[in-house]
Amino acid sequence: MRTRTWVLVLAALFAVLQLANVTGRDTPDTKNYLSYALSLAGGDERGVAEATIDYVCASRADVARRAQGVDVVRFHRADPGDAVTERCRAAEWRQVEPRLAAGRTGGHTVPYLAERYMAIFEARPGYPVFLVPFVLALGPVWGLWAAGVVIACAGGALVALVLRTLSAPVPLALVGQALYYVLPCGTTAMRPMTEGLLMALTLVAVWGCALTLRAGRTRSGPALVAGALLALFTVKHSQAMFLGLCLAVAGALVALRRRRRGRSPGRGVLSLAAVGAAGVVVTLVLARLLGYPSEGDSLQDLLTDHFARPDRERPWAEFRQLQGNFWVEWLRRQAWEPLFAAALCAGAWGALRRGGAAGVFVVAAAFTGFLTQAAHPDISIWGGRLIVLAWLLPVVGVPLLLEPVVRERVALPAQGPPQRVGAPG
């Protein structure tokens, strides 16, 4: 009970801190998810558009008001909120009104841009479905905020659960939870976007891997991973494919290493690898059967500024060139501010050194952040939200790295069977 209480206390403290920013967290894609949720809640096309635009413009007005209040030149001027709201509403309706008048009312999202672009969001019902009870009960503003709090707090609690399953002492499990809140994971999870739910479901899969390999639950553990992959498919099917691929590769690497050492791969490792591979196949088949946008559509969306320009004739050649440019610039920026790189190295060392075979799967899950970023090599997309899943590595790995120090200094008792603490892969 004491452990649960501390987990709840940390989550409650994080939630209280989020009251400082109820609005102003949205991104350009938020309106697509909100309109989807409002449509699922039973709103008509024009009513959904009105409520979505009201939310977006009120948020922008609030951000402008706060920014002017601390502007050394304009802080004494009149409140800009009304003017910003008026301009915002005019701009948003200029996009939406002609499309509504033309009969673009077939999907769940408000038709802001080209149909091919909106189809990408139509293929992501999981997050809007999650939002429905919140926006119905609390309205768009408080509903999106409350949904973000629930998602972020759940992610932190799952980190603590993963660390306890990996035999980390209670204090270090709480450190991992706190790291999740204070690192970009918590900030990104609070944005009304899919990334928070993606991180939480990825952590569910990691927990399933830990249960399989450290608690011997070779049935319920893989079943939990399979459930997480299925849920990920509804939120963002590309993430389900990336996670399944990484888990399959991790299982293959662990099995190969054990074979070379004359050991059996183990039922748990093979089960996780099989679930991961099945997840990739099922994702690809379901996406084709449901008519989801293909990788070619995603590529054209990237290169044509959301289909605002003609399709590129040689998209893959341009994509490869952009990839090279992107990662050179990304590495340059990491060398300038190496906190992320240092955190990744520390997290990988802790996960692989202290997590054993389960640590390999932690690294694999975090690597999906790099795959997501590689699929969208755009340095300007709202900071590091695409690669944010990589932060799960230091969140889980750094507490594991600190475990020997904490045990020596505080003389904590071992958690779980002694032979499993820091067991080799």
Short mmCIF file of C-alpha atoms in Angstrom, two decimals:
data_model
loop_
_atom_site.label_atom_id
_atom_site.label_comp_id
_atom_site.label_asym_id
_atom_site.label_seq_id
_atom_site.Cartn_x
_atom_site.Cartn_y
_atom_site.Cartn_z
CA MET A 1 0.00 0.00 0.00
CA ARG A 2 2.85 2.38 0.75
CA THR A 3 4.30 2.00 -2.75
CA ARG A 4 0.91 2.64 -4.36
CA THR A 5 0.43 5.66 -2.16
CA TRP A 6 3.71 7.23 -3.25
CA VAL A 7 2.91 6.55 -6.90
CA LEU A 8 -0.44 8.30 -6.45
CA VAL A 9 1.19 11.19 -4.59
CA LEU A 10 3.67 11.80 -7.41
CA ALA A 11 0.90 11.58 -9.99
CA ALA A 12 -1.29 13.99 -8.00
CA LEU A 13 1.57 16.47 -7.62
CA PHE A 14 2.18 16.37 -11.37
CA ALA A 15 -1.52 16.90 -12.05
CA VAL A 16 -1.67 19.94 -9.77
CA LEU A 17 1.32 21.48 -11.53
CA GLN A 18 -0.48 21.12 -14.86
CA LEU A 19 -3.14 23.57 -13.71
CA ALA A 20 -0.63 26.29 -14.58
CA ASN A 21 -1.24 25.62 -18.28
CA VAL A 22 -4.77 24.46 -18.97
CA THR A 23 -4.70 26.06 -22.42
CA GLY A 24 -1.96 26.80 -24.92
CA ARG A 25 -0.74 23.21 -25.23
CA ASP A 26 -2.38 22.44 -28.55
CA THR A 27 -0.50 21.95 -31.82
CA PRO A 28 -1.75 22.30 -35.43
CA ASP A 29 -2.95 18.67 -35.38
CA THR A 30 -4.96 19.00 -32.18
CA LYS A 31 -7.99 20.38 -34.01
CA ASN A 32 -8.16 17.21 -36.11
CA TYR A 33 -8.31 14.94 -33.08
CA LEU A 34 -10.73 17.20 -31.22
CA SER A 35 -13.11 17.44 -34.16
CA TYR A 36 -12.95 13.65 -34.54
CA ALA A 37 -13.87 13.19 -30.86
CA LEU A 38 -16.70 15.74 -31.01
CA SER A 39 -18.06 14.02 -34.11
CA LEU A 40 -17.99 10.64 -32.35
CA ALA A 41 -19.81 12.29 -29.45
CA GLY A 42 -22.72 13.03 -31.78
CA GLY A 43 -22.10 16.59 -32.97
CA ASP A 44 -23.20 17.72 -36.43
CA GLU A 45 -20.62 18.93 -38.95
CA ARG A 46 -21.11 22.66 -38.45
CA GLY A 47 -21.44 22.37 -34.68
CA VAL A 48 -18.24 20.33 -34.49
CA ALA A 49 -16.43 22.89 -36.65
CA GLU A 50 -17.70 25.75 -34.47
CA ALA A 51 -16.62 24.09 -31.21
CA THR A 52 -13.22 23.11 -32.60
CA ILE A 53 -12.48 26.57 -33.98
CA ASP A 54 -13.61 28.17 -30.71
CA TYR A 55 -11.17 25.98 -28.79
CA VAL A 56 -8.25 26.66 -31.16
CA CYS A 57 -8.80 30.43 -31.25
CA ALA A 58 -9.36 30.77 -27.51
CA SER A 59 -6.10 28.90 -26.93
CA ARG A 60 -4.20 31.16 -29.33
CA ALA A 61 -5.69 34.25 -27.69
CA ASP A 62 -4.61 33.02 -24.27
CA VAL A 63 -1.07 32.38 -25.50
CA ALA A 64 -0.93 35.84 -27.11
CA ARG A 65 -2.22 37.44 -23.90
CA ARG A 66 0.42 35.77 -21.77
CA ALA A 67 3.19 36.54 -24.26
CA GLN A 68 2.31 40.23 -24.36
CA GLY A 69 2.22 40.42 -20.57
CA VAL A 70 5.94 39.70 -20.42
CA ASP A 71 6.95 41.57 -23.58
CA VAL A 72 9.25 44.43 -22.54
CA VAL A 73 7.87 46.67 -25.30
CA ARG A 74 4.18 45.80 -25.43
CA PHE A 75 3.32 44.71 -21.88
CA HIS A 76 1.42 47.96 -21.18
CA ARG A 77 -0.79 47.75 -24.25
CA ALA A 78 -4.43 46.66 -24.36
CA ASP A 79 -5.38 42.99 -24.05
CA PRO A 80 -4.81 41.40 -27.52
CA GLY A 81 -7.15 38.48 -26.87
CA ASP A 82 -10.21 39.73 -28.73
CA ALA A 83 -8.22 40.78 -31.81
CA VAL A 84 -6.35 37.47 -31.94
CA THR A 85 -9.58 35.53 -31.58
CA GLU A 86 -11.24 37.47 -34.38
CA ARG A 87 -8.32 36.99 -36.77
CA CYS A 88 -8.03 33.34 -35.88
CA ARG A 89 -11.72 32.62 -36.42
CA ALA A 90 -11.67 34.39 -39.78
CA ALA A 91 -8.64 32.40 -40.92
CA GLU A 92 -10.01 29.06 -39.74
CA TRP A 93 -13.42 29.56 -41.32
CA ARG A 94 -11.78 30.56 -44.60
CA GLN A 95 -10.33 27.08 -44.70
CA VAL A 96 -13.36 25.17 -43.49
CA GLU A 97 -16.40 27.00 -44.88
CA PRO A 98 -15.79 26.34 -48.61
CA ARG A 99 -15.18 22.64 -47.96
CA LEU A 100 -18.33 22.28 -45.88
CA ALA A 101 -20.31 24.08 -48.57
CA ALA A 102 -18.88 21.69 -51.17
CA GLY A 103 -20.15 18.70 -49.21
CA ARG A 104 -16.87 17.63 -47.58
CA THR A 105 -18.71 16.15 -44.58
CA GLY A 106 -18.10 12.45 -45.04
CA GLY A 107 -15.43 11.90 -42.40
CA HIS A 108 -15.21 12.51 -38.67
CA THR A 109 -12.66 15.34 -38.87
CA VAL A 110 -13.38 18.93 -39.84
CA PRO A 111 -12.15 19.38 -43.45
CA TYR A 112 -9.28 21.80 -42.90
CA LEU A 113 -7.02 20.60 -45.71
CA ALA A 114 -6.90 18.20 -48.65
CA GLU A 115 -8.85 14.95 -48.38
CA ARG A 116 -5.66 12.89 -48.69
CA TYR A 117 -4.23 14.70 -45.68
CA MET A 118 -7.37 14.37 -43.57
CA ALA A 119 -7.49 10.64 -44.39
CA ILE A 120 -4.35 10.23 -42.28
CA PHE A 121 -6.27 11.35 -39.19
CA GLU A 122 -9.39 9.41 -40.12
CA ALA A 123 -7.20 6.29 -39.79
CA ARG A 124 -6.41 7.09 -36.14
CA PRO A 125 -9.65 6.55 -34.19
CA GLY A 126 -8.06 5.33 -30.95
CA TYR A 127 -7.12 8.69 -29.45
CA PRO A 128 -10.41 10.45 -30.38
CA VAL A 129 -12.36 7.53 -28.87
CA PHE A 130 -10.36 7.97 -25.68
CA LEU A 131 -11.19 11.69 -25.66
CA VAL A 132 -14.97 11.28 -26.06
CA PRO A 133 -15.96 10.82 -22.38
CA PHE A 134 -13.72 13.70 -21.33
CA VAL A 135 -15.06 16.23 -23.84
CA LEU A 136 -18.64 15.10 -23.19
CA ALA A 137 -18.30 15.55 -19.43
CA LEU A 138 -16.04 18.62 -19.27
CA GLY A 139 -16.14 20.30 -22.67
CA PRO A 140 -13.19 20.79 -25.04
CA VAL A 141 -10.94 22.93 -22.81
CA TRP A 142 -11.08 21.02 -19.55
CA GLY A 143 -11.79 17.73 -21.30
CA LEU A 144 -8.54 17.78 -23.29
CA TRP A 145 -6.64 18.91 -20.20
CA ALA A 146 -8.09 16.13 -18.04
CA ALA A 147 -7.43 13.53 -20.73
CA GLY A 148 -3.82 14.68 -20.90
CA VAL A 149 -3.45 14.42 -17.13
CA VAL A 150 -4.83 10.88 -17.10
CA ILE A 151 -2.56 9.78 -19.95
CA ALA A 152 0.57 11.40 -18.48
CA CYS A 153 -0.06 10.13 -14.95
CA ALA A 154 -0.74 6.62 -16.26
CA GLY A 155 2.54 6.70 -18.17
CA GLY A 156 4.49 7.61 -15.05
CA ALA A 157 2.75 4.90 -13.03
CA LEU A 158 3.59 2.35 -15.73
CA VAL A 159 7.25 3.32 -15.52
CA ALA A 160 7.20 2.57 -11.80
CA LEU A 161 5.45 -0.73 -12.50
CA VAL A 162 8.04 -1.72 -15.11
CA LEU A 163 10.91 -0.90 -12.77
CA ARG A 164 9.39 -2.88 -9.91
CA THR A 165 8.93 -5.84 -12.24
CA LEU A 166 12.61 -5.51 -13.14
CA SER A 167 13.37 -5.83 -9.40
CA ALA A 168 14.29 -2.18 -8.85
CA PRO A 169 13.81 -0.95 -5.26
CA VAL A 170 10.78 1.22 -4.53
CA PRO A 171 12.77 4.50 -4.30
CA LEU A 172 14.26 3.95 -7.75
CA ALA A 173 10.89 3.00 -9.21
CA LEU A 174 9.62 6.35 -7.95
CA VAL A 175 12.67 8.07 -9.44
CA GLY A 176 11.74 6.58 -12.81
CA GLN A 177 8.19 7.85 -12.43
CA ALA A 178 9.45 11.31 -11.53
CA LEU A 179 11.84 11.31 -14.50
CA TYR A 180 8.93 10.53 -16.79
CA TYR A 181 7.12 13.61 -15.52
CA VAL A 182 10.02 16.07 -15.60
CA LEU A 183 11.66 14.99 -18.86
CA PRO A 184 10.03 15.71 -22.25
CA CYS A 185 7.85 12.61 -21.81
CA GLY A 186 5.57 14.41 -19.36
CA THR A 187 5.43 17.64 -21.37
CA THR A 188 4.62 15.80 -24.59
CA ALA A 189 2.09 13.50 -22.93
CA MET A 190 0.14 16.56 -21.78
CA ARG A 191 -0.23 17.86 -25.33
CA PRO A 192 -3.59 16.97 -26.94
CA MET A 193 -1.89 14.67 -29.42
CA THR A 194 -1.40 10.92 -29.87
CA GLU A 195 2.14 10.81 -28.46
CA GLY A 196 1.11 10.55 -24.81
CA LEU A 197 -1.14 7.57 -25.49
CA LEU A 198 1.55 6.03 -27.70
CA MET A 199 4.06 6.23 -24.85
CA ALA A 200 1.61 4.74 -22.34
CA LEU A 201 0.76 1.81 -24.62
CA THR A 202 4.42 1.26 -25.44
CA LEU A 203 5.11 1.06 -21.70
CA VAL A 204 2.32 -1.52 -21.39
CA ALA A 205 4.17 -3.59 -23.98
CA VAL A 206 7.46 -3.12 -22.10
CA TRP A 207 5.74 -4.22 -18.90
CA GLY A 208 4.51 -7.32 -20.72
CA CYS A 209 8.09 -8.08 -21.77
CA ALA A 210 9.31 -7.62 -18.20
CA LEU A 211 6.58 -9.89 -16.83
CA THR A 212 7.51 -12.55 -19.38
CA LEU A 213 11.25 -12.49 -18.77
CA ARG A 214 11.53 -11.58 -15.09
CA ALA A 215 8.34 -12.94 -13.53
CA GLY A 216 8.03 -16.04 -15.71
CA ARG A 217 4.56 -15.15 -17.00
CA THR A 218 4.99 -16.65 -20.43
CA ARG A 219 1.26 -16.49 -21.20
CA SER A 220 -0.05 -13.28 -19.69
CA GLY A 221 3.10 -11.32 -20.58
CA PRO A 222 2.97 -11.91 -24.36
CA ALA A 223 -0.82 -11.47 -24.24
CA LEU A 224 -0.28 -8.03 -22.70
CA VAL A 225 2.18 -7.16 -25.47
CA ALA A 226 -0.27 -8.33 -28.12
CA GLY A 227 -3.03 -6.22 -26.57
CA ALA A 228 -0.78 -3.16 -26.53
CA LEU A 229 0.09 -3.66 -30.21
CA LEU A 230 -3.58 -3.97 -31.10
CA ALA A 231 -4.42 -0.79 -29.19
CA LEU A 232 -1.49 0.99 -30.85
CA PHE A 233 -2.90 0.05 -34.25
CA THR A 234 -6.04 2.05 -33.49
CA VAL A 235 -4.06 5.06 -32.27
CA LYS A 236 -1.35 5.16 -34.94
CA HIS A 237 -0.81 2.01 -36.97
CA SER A 238 2.74 2.93 -37.98
CA GLN A 239 3.75 2.84 -34.32
CA ALA A 240 2.30 -0.65 -33.93
CA MET A 241 4.40 -1.76 -36.90
CA PHE A 242 7.56 -0.09 -35.57
CA LEU A 243 7.14 -1.54 -32.08
CA GLY A 244 6.35 -5.02 -33.38
CA LEU A 245 9.41 -4.91 -35.64
CA CYS A 246 11.71 -3.75 -32.82
CA LEU A 247 10.42 -6.38 -30.39
CA ALA A 248 10.87 -9.10 -33.00
CA VAL A 249 14.45 -7.99 -33.66
CA ALA A 250 15.16 -7.78 -29.92
CA GLY A 251 13.85 -11.31 -29.40
CA ALA A 252 15.94 -12.60 -32.28
CA LEU A 253 19.09 -10.95 -30.92
CA VAL A 254 18.57 -12.32 -27.40
CA ALA A 255 17.84 -15.81 -28.77
CA LEU A 256 20.93 -15.71 -31.00
CA ARG A 257 23.14 -14.58 -28.13
CA ARG A 258 21.88 -17.37 -25.91
CA ARG A 259 22.37 -19.94 -28.66
CA ARG A 260 25.97 -18.84 -29.09
CA ARG A 261 26.49 -19.31 -25.36
CA GLY A 262 25.06 -22.80 -25.51
CA ARG A 263 21.81 -21.87 -23.80
CA SER A 264 18.23 -22.34 -24.82
CA PRO A 265 16.59 -19.13 -26.08
CA GLY A 266 13.75 -19.68 -23.67
CA ARG A 267 10.02 -19.83 -24.25
CA GLY A 268 9.50 -16.25 -23.13
CA VAL A 269 11.97 -14.74 -25.58
CA LEU A 270 10.61 -16.73 -28.49
CA SER A 271 7.03 -15.82 -27.55
CA LEU A 272 7.83 -12.11 -27.48
CA ALA A 273 9.66 -12.31 -30.81
CA ALA A 274 6.70 -14.16 -32.34
CA VAL A 275 4.19 -11.64 -30.99
CA GLY A 276 6.29 -8.78 -32.37
CA ALA A 277 6.57 -10.38 -35.81
CA ALA A 278 2.85 -11.18 -35.83
CA GLY A 279 2.16 -7.57 -34.92
CA VAL A 280 4.02 -6.37 -38.02
CA VAL A 281 2.17 -8.76 -40.32
CA VAL A 282 -1.26 -8.05 -38.83
CA THR A 283 -0.64 -4.29 -39.00
CA LEU A 284 0.31 -4.42 -42.68
CA VAL A 285 -2.63 -6.67 -43.59
CA LEU A 286 -5.23 -4.70 -41.62
CA ALA A 287 -3.97 -1.38 -42.96
CA ARG A 288 -4.39 -2.64 -46.52
CA LEU A 289 -7.80 -4.16 -45.87
CA LEU A 290 -9.08 -0.97 -44.22
CA GLY A 291 -7.69 1.21 -47.00
CA TYR A 292 -5.44 3.23 -44.70
CA PRO A 293 -3.01 5.71 -46.30
CA SER A 294 0.10 3.93 -47.54
CA GLU A 295 3.74 4.78 -46.95
CA GLY A 296 3.68 6.45 -50.37
CA ASP A 297 0.87 8.75 -49.23
CA SER A 298 2.78 9.60 -46.07
CA LEU A 299 5.88 10.36 -48.14
CA GLN A 300 4.00 12.67 -50.51
CA ASP A 301 2.39 14.39 -47.51
CA LEU A 302 5.85 15.12 -46.12
CA LEU A 303 7.34 16.38 -49.39
CA THR A 304 4.35 18.41 -50.62
CA ASP A 305 3.59 20.32 -47.40
CA HIS A 306 0.42 18.31 -46.69
CA PHE A 307 -0.53 18.00 -50.36
CA ALA A 308 -0.53 21.77 -50.88
CA ARG A 309 1.87 21.26 -53.81
CA PRO A 310 1.94 18.77 -56.69
CA ASP A 311 3.11 15.23 -55.96
CA ARG A 312 6.84 14.65 -56.29
CA GLU A 313 7.92 12.51 -59.24
CA ARG A 314 10.89 10.92 -57.45
CA PRO A 315 9.75 10.91 -53.81
CA TRP A 316 12.03 8.15 -52.55
CA ALA A 317 15.18 9.74 -53.99
CA GLU A 318 14.26 13.05 -52.42
CA PHE A 319 13.41 11.29 -49.16
CA ARG A 320 16.83 9.66 -49.01
CA GLN A 321 18.52 12.98 -49.61
CA LEU A 322 16.39 14.61 -46.92
CA GLN A 323 17.25 11.79 -44.51
CA GLY A 324 20.96 12.45 -44.92
CA ASN A 325 20.54 16.18 -44.43
CA PHE A 326 18.27 15.71 -41.44
CA TRP A 327 20.48 13.38 -39.43
CA VAL A 328 23.61 15.46 -40.06
CA GLU A 329 21.79 18.50 -38.71
CA TRP A 330 20.28 16.47 -35.86
CA LEU A 331 23.71 15.22 -34.78
CA ARG A 332 25.10 18.74 -34.98
CA ARG A 333 22.40 19.96 -32.63
CA GLN A 334 22.99 17.06 -30.25
CA ALA A 335 26.68 17.93 -30.10
CA TRP A 336 25.69 21.51 -29.27
CA GLU A 337 23.32 20.41 -26.49
CA PRO A 338 24.32 16.84 -25.60
CA LEU A 339 21.85 16.23 -22.74
CA PHE A 340 19.66 13.93 -24.82
CA ALA A 341 22.62 11.93 -26.14
CA ALA A 342 24.11 11.59 -22.65
CA ALA A 343 20.76 10.51 -21.22
CA LEU A 344 20.35 7.92 -23.96
CA CYS A 345 23.81 6.48 -23.33
CA ALA A 346 23.25 6.30 -19.58
CA GLY A 347 19.82 4.76 -20.07
CA ALA A 348 21.08 2.15 -22.53
CA TRP A 349 23.94 1.22 -20.20
CA GLY A 350 21.60 0.82 -17.27
CA ALA A 351 18.99 -1.16 -19.20
CA LEU A 352 21.48 -3.57 -20.77
CA ARG A 353 23.73 -3.89 -17.71
CA ARG A 354 21.06 -4.30 -15.05
CA GLY A 355 17.98 -5.32 -17.02
CA GLY A 356 19.39 -8.41 -18.69
CA ALA A 357 17.28 -9.76 -21.54
CA ALA A 358 14.39 -7.51 -20.53
CA GLY A 359 16.70 -4.53 -20.93
CA VAL A 360 17.18 -5.41 -24.60
CA PHE A 361 13.44 -5.09 -25.08
CA VAL A 362 13.46 -1.73 -23.25
CA VAL A 363 16.08 -0.48 -25.71
CA ALA A 364 14.05 -1.87 -28.60
CA ALA A 365 10.88 -0.07 -27.49
CA ALA A 366 12.75 3.21 -27.10
CA PHE A 367 14.28 2.81 -30.55
CA THR A 368 10.82 3.22 -32.07
CA GLY A 369 11.25 6.92 -31.37
CA PHE A 370 14.11 7.03 -33.86
CA LEU A 371 12.07 5.11 -36.44
CA THR A 372 9.19 7.55 -36.05
CA GLN A 373 11.55 10.48 -36.48
CA ALA A 374 13.20 8.83 -39.49
CA ALA A 375 9.78 8.46 -41.11
CA HIS A 376 9.26 12.23 -40.73
CA PRO A 377 12.66 13.91 -41.17
CA ASP A 378 11.33 17.38 -40.52
CA ILE A 379 13.44 19.30 -38.00
CA SER A 380 10.66 21.83 -37.41
CA ILE A 381 7.80 19.57 -36.22
CA TRP A 382 7.15 20.88 -32.72
CA GLY A 383 10.48 20.17 -31.15
CA GLY A 384 11.18 16.55 -30.32
CA ARG A 385 7.66 15.14 -30.11
CA LEU A 386 8.28 12.57 -32.86
CA ILE A 387 11.38 11.14 -31.18
CA VAL A 388 9.94 11.44 -27.67
CA LEU A 389 9.59 7.67 -27.28
CA ALA A 390 13.38 7.48 -27.14
CA TRP A 391 13.21 9.27 -23.77
CA LEU A 392 11.73 6.08 -22.32
CA LEU A 393 15.26 4.67 -22.37
CA PRO A 394 16.74 7.04 -19.76
CA VAL A 395 13.46 7.04 -17.82
CA VAL A 396 13.75 3.28 -17.27
CA GLY A 397 17.50 2.77 -17.70
CA VAL A 398 18.91 5.50 -15.45
CA PRO A 399 17.17 4.19 -12.28
CA LEU A 400 18.50 0.72 -13.11
CA LEU A 401 21.98 2.19 -13.53
CA LEU A 402 21.73 3.77 -10.08
CA GLU A 403 20.61 0.58 -8.38
CA PRO A 404 24.04 -0.65 -7.19
CA VAL A 405 24.85 2.78 -5.73
CA VAL A 406 21.55 3.02 -3.91
CA ARG A 407 21.81 -0.50 -2.51
CA GLU A 408 25.36 0.14 -1.25
CA ARG A 409 24.65 3.54 0.30
CA VAL A 410 21.22 2.81 1.75
CA ALA A 411 21.61 -0.93 2.33
CA LEU A 412 18.27 -1.70 0.72
CA PRO A 413 17.13 -5.34 0.74
CA ALA A 414 17.11 -7.16 -2.57
CA GLN A 415 13.81 -7.11 -4.45
CA GLY A 416 12.73 -10.48 -5.79
CA PRO A 417 14.89 -13.59 -6.23
CA PRO A 418 18.60 -12.67 -5.82
CA GLN A 419 19.59 -14.62 -8.94
CA ARG A 420 17.38 -12.38 -11.09
CA VAL A 421 18.83 -9.04 -10.00
CA GLY A 422 21.15 -7.94 -12.79
CA ALA A 423 20.85 -11.35 -14.43
CA PRO A 424 22.80 -11.53 -17.66
CA GLY A 425 20.95 -11.72 -20.98
#
